[in-house]
Tab-separated table of C-alpha atoms in Angstrom:
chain	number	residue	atom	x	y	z
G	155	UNK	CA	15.455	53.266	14.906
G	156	UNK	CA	13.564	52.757	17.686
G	157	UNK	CA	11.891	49.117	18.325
G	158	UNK	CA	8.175	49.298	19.392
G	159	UNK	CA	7.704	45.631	21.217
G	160	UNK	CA	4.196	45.904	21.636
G	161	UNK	CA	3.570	45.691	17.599
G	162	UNK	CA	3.750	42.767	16.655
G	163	UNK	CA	4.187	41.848	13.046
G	164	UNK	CA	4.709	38.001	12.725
G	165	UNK	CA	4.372	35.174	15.198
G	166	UNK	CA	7.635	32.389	15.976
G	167	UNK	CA	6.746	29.323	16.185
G	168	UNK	CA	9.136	27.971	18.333
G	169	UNK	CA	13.193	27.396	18.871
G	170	UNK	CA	14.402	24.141	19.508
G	171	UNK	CA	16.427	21.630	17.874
G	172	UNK	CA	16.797	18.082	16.025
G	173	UNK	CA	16.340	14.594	17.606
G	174	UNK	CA	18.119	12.135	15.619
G	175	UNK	CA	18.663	8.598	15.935
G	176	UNK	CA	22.410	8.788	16.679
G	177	UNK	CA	21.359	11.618	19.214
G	178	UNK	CA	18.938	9.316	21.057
G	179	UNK	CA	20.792	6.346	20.896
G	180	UNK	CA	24.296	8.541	22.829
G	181	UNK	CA	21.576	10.313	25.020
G	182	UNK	CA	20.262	6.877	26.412
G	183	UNK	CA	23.969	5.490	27.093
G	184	UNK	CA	23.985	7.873	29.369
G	185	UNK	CA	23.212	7.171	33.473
G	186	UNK	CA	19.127	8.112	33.660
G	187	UNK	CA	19.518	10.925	36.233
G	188	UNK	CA	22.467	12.117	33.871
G	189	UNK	CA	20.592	11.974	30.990
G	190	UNK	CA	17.313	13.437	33.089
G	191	UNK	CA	19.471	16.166	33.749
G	192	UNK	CA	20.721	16.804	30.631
G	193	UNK	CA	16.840	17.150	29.184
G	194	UNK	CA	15.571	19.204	31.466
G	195	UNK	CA	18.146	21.703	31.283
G	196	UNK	CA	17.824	21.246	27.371
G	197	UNK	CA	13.900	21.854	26.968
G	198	UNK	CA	12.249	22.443	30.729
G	199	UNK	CA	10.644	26.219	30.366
G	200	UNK	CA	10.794	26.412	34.237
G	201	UNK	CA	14.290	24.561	34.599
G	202	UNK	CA	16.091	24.969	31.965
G	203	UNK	CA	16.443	26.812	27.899
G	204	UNK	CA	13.307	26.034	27.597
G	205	UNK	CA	13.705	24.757	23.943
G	206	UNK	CA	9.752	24.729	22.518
G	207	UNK	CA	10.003	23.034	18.780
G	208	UNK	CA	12.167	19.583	17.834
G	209	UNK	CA	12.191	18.004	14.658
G	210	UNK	CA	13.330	14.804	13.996
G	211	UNK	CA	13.367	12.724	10.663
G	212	UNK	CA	10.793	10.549	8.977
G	213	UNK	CA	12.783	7.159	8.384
G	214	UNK	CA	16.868	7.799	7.997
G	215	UNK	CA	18.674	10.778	8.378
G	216	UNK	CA	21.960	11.570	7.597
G	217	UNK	CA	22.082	10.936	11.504
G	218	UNK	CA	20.645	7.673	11.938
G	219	UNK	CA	22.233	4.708	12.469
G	220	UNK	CA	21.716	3.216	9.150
G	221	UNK	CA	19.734	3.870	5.962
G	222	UNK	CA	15.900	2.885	5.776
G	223	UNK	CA	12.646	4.354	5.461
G	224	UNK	CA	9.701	2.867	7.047
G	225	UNK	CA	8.282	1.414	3.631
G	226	UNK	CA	11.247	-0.617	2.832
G	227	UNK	CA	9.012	-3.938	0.929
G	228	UNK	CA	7.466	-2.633	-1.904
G	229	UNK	CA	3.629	-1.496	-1.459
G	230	UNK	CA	2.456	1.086	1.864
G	231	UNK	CA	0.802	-1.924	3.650
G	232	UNK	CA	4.423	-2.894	4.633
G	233	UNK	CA	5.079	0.502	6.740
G	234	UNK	CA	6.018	0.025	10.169
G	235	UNK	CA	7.797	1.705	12.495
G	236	UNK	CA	11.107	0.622	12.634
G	237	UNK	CA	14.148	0.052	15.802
G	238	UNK	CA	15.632	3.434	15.392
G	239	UNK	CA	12.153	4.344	16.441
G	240	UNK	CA	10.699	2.252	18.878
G	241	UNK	CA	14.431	1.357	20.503
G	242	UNK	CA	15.668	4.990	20.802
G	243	UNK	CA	13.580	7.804	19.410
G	244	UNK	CA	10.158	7.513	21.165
G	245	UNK	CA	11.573	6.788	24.084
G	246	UNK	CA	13.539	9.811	24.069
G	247	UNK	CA	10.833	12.322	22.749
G	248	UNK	CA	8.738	10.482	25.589
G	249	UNK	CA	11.109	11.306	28.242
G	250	UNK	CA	11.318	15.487	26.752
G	251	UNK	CA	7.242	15.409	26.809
G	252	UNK	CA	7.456	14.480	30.030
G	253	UNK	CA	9.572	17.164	31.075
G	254	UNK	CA	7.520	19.849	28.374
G	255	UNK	CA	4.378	18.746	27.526
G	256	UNK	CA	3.723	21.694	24.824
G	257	UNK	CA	6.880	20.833	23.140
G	258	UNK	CA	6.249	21.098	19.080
G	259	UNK	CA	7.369	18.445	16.986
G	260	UNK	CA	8.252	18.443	13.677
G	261	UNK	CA	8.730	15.439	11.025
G	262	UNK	CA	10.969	15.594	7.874
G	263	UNK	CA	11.444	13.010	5.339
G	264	UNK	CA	15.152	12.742	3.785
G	265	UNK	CA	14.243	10.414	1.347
G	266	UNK	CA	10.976	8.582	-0.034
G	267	UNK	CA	10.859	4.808	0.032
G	268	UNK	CA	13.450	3.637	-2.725
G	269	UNK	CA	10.573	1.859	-5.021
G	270	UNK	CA	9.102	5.353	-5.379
G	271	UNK	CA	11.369	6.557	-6.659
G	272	UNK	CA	12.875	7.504	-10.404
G	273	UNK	CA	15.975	8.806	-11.816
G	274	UNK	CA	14.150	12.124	-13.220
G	275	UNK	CA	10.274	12.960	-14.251
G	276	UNK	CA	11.097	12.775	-17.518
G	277	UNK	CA	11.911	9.209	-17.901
G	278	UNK	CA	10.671	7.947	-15.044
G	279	UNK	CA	13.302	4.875	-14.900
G	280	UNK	CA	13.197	3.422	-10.957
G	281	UNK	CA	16.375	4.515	-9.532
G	282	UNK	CA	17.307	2.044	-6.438
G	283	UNK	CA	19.005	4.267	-4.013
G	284	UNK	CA	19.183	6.384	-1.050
G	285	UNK	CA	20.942	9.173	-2.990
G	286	UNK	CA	19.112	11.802	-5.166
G	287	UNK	CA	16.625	10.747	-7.702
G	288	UNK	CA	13.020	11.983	-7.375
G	289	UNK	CA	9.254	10.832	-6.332
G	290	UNK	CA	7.295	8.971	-8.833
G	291	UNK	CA	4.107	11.121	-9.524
G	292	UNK	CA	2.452	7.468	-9.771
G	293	UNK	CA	3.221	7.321	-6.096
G	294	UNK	CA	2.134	10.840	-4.821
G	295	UNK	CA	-1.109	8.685	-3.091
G	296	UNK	CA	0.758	5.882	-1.789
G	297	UNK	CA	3.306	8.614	-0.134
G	298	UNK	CA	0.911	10.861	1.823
G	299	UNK	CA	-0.500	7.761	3.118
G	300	UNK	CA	2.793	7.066	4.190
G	301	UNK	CA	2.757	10.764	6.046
G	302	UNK	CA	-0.329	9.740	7.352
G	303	UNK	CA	0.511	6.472	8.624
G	304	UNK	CA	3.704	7.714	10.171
G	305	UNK	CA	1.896	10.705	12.094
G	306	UNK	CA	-0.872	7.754	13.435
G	307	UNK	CA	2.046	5.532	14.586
G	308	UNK	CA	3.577	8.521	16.740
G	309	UNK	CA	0.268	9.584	17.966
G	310	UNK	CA	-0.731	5.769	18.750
G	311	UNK	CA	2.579	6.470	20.891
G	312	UNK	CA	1.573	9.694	22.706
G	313	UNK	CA	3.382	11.560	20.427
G	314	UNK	CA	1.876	14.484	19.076
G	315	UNK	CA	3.111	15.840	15.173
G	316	UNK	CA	2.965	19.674	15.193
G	317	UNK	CA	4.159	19.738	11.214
G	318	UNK	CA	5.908	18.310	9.036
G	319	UNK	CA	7.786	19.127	5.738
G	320	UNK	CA	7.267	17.116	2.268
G	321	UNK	CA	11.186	16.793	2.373
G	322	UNK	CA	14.404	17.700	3.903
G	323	UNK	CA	16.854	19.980	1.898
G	324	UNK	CA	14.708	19.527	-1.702
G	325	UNK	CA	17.584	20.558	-3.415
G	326	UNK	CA	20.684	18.388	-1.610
G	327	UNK	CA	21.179	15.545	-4.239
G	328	UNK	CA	23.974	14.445	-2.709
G	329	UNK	CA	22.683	13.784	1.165
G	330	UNK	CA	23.614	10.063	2.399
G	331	UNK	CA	20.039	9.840	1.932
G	332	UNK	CA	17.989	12.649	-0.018
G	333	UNK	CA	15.246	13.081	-3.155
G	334	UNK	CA	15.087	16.249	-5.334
G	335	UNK	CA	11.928	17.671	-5.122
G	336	UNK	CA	11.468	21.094	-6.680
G	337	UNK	CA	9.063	23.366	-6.088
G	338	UNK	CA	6.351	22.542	-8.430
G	339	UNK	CA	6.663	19.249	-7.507
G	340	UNK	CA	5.846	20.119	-3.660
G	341	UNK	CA	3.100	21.905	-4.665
G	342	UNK	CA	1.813	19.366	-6.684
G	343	UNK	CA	2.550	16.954	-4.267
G	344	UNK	CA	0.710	18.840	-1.440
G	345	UNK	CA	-2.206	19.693	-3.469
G	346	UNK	CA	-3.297	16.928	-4.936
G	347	UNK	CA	-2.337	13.884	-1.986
G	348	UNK	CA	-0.471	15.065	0.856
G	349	UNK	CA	-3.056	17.572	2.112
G	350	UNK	CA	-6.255	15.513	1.028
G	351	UNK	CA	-4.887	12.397	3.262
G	352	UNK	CA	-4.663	14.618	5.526
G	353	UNK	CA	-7.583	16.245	5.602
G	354	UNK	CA	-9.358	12.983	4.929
G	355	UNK	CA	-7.842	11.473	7.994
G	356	UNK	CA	-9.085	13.944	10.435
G	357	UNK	CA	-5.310	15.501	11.145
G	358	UNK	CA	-4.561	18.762	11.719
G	359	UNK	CA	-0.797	18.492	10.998
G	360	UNK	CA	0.534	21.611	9.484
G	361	UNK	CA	2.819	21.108	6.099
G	362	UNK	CA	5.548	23.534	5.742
G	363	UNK	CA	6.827	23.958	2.334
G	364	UNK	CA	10.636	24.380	1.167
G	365	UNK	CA	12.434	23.055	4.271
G	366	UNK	CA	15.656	24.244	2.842
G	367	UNK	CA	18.756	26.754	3.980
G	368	UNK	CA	18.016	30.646	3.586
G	369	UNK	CA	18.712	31.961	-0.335
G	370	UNK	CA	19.570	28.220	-1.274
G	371	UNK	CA	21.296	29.156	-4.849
G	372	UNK	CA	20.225	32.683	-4.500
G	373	UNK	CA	16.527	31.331	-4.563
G	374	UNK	CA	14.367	33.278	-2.710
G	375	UNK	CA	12.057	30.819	-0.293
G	376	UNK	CA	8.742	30.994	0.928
G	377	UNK	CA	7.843	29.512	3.620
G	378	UNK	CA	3.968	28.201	3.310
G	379	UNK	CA	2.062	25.735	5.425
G	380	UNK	CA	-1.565	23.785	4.837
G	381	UNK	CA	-4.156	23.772	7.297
């Protein structure tokens, strides 16, 4: 077979990798020129791989230094940024923009804030914990503000959000910190709050759908964004 690589037949959006709050909290216990170094040759197109996409988490990961989501007190006018952020995240993804300016980000949630949640749709009985369980459709507003809000925050920062996903791994129940979320439930979620806030707020943000691993349970995945 012979490859033709002037036809084109999809477009990449990028190769990079994840930021996490363990990662920025080792990377700036480093020296500065060592850690200086270190990003350049990580995600400088001129001076190094030239890594174009990053994605870090929206609240925990199974990463971070702890467990929390930005929402902790009940109701979405508590959401603030919190120390994994402002202490070690930003100011590494400030220090990579700096060295690539066109650098993509993406933002993944692992888990929803805990009061959203319930044990399954069909009983809808709050379930208090990081672990599994699944969003409360009585929430689905509240939570895309809470995409919305967290996008604003990182843009009030200089921090651009190229994408994000409605949830890490939908189908890991047993991540330090996860949510089931199916795909009906995505698309429900998407279509009638997460894309409207969106929208309504004036973002641009792309939503990819299914942020999972390849043939997850011999699924077969699309992978779909909103604009």
């Amino acid at each position: 077979i012979t490859l033709d690589p002037t036809i084109r037949y999809q477009e990449m959006d990028g190769f990079g990798a994840a930021i996490t709050g363990s990662t920025c909290y080792n990377l700036l216990l480093m020296q500065p020129e060592d850690r200086h170094k270190f990003l350049t040759e990580t995600f400088s197109d001129k001076d190094g791989f030239g890594f174009s996409y990053i994605r870090i988490s929206i609240g925990c990961s199974d990463f971070s230094l702890s467990e929390y989501t930005c929402c902790d007190e009940k109701g979405i006018e508590n959401f603030a940024l919190q120390s994994e952020e402002k202490e070690y995240i930003i100011p590494i993804l400030k220090a990579i923009l700096a060295i690539n300016p066109s650098i993509k980000i993406m933002g993944s949630p692992w888990t929803c804030p805990k009061w959203m949640k319930v044990r399954s749709l069909s009983n809808r009985i709050p379930f208090d914990s990081w672990t599994d369980g699944q969003l409360n459709p009585d929430y689905y507003q509240d939570y895309a503000t809470y995409f919305v809000k967290w996008i604003k925050a990182f843009e009030e920062q200089g921090i651009p959000i190229y994408s994000i996903t409605p949830q890490n791994e939908p189908l890991n129940r047993a991540n330090s910190a996860s949510l089931y979320m199916g795909w009906s439930e995505q698309r429900d979620f998407v279509k009638s709050a997460l894309g409207p806030k969106l929208r309504e707020a004036g973002l641009s943000t792309k939503i990819y759908a299914f942020d999972h691993n390849y043939n997850y349970d011999n699924l077969i995945l699309s992978h779909l964004w909103w604009k």
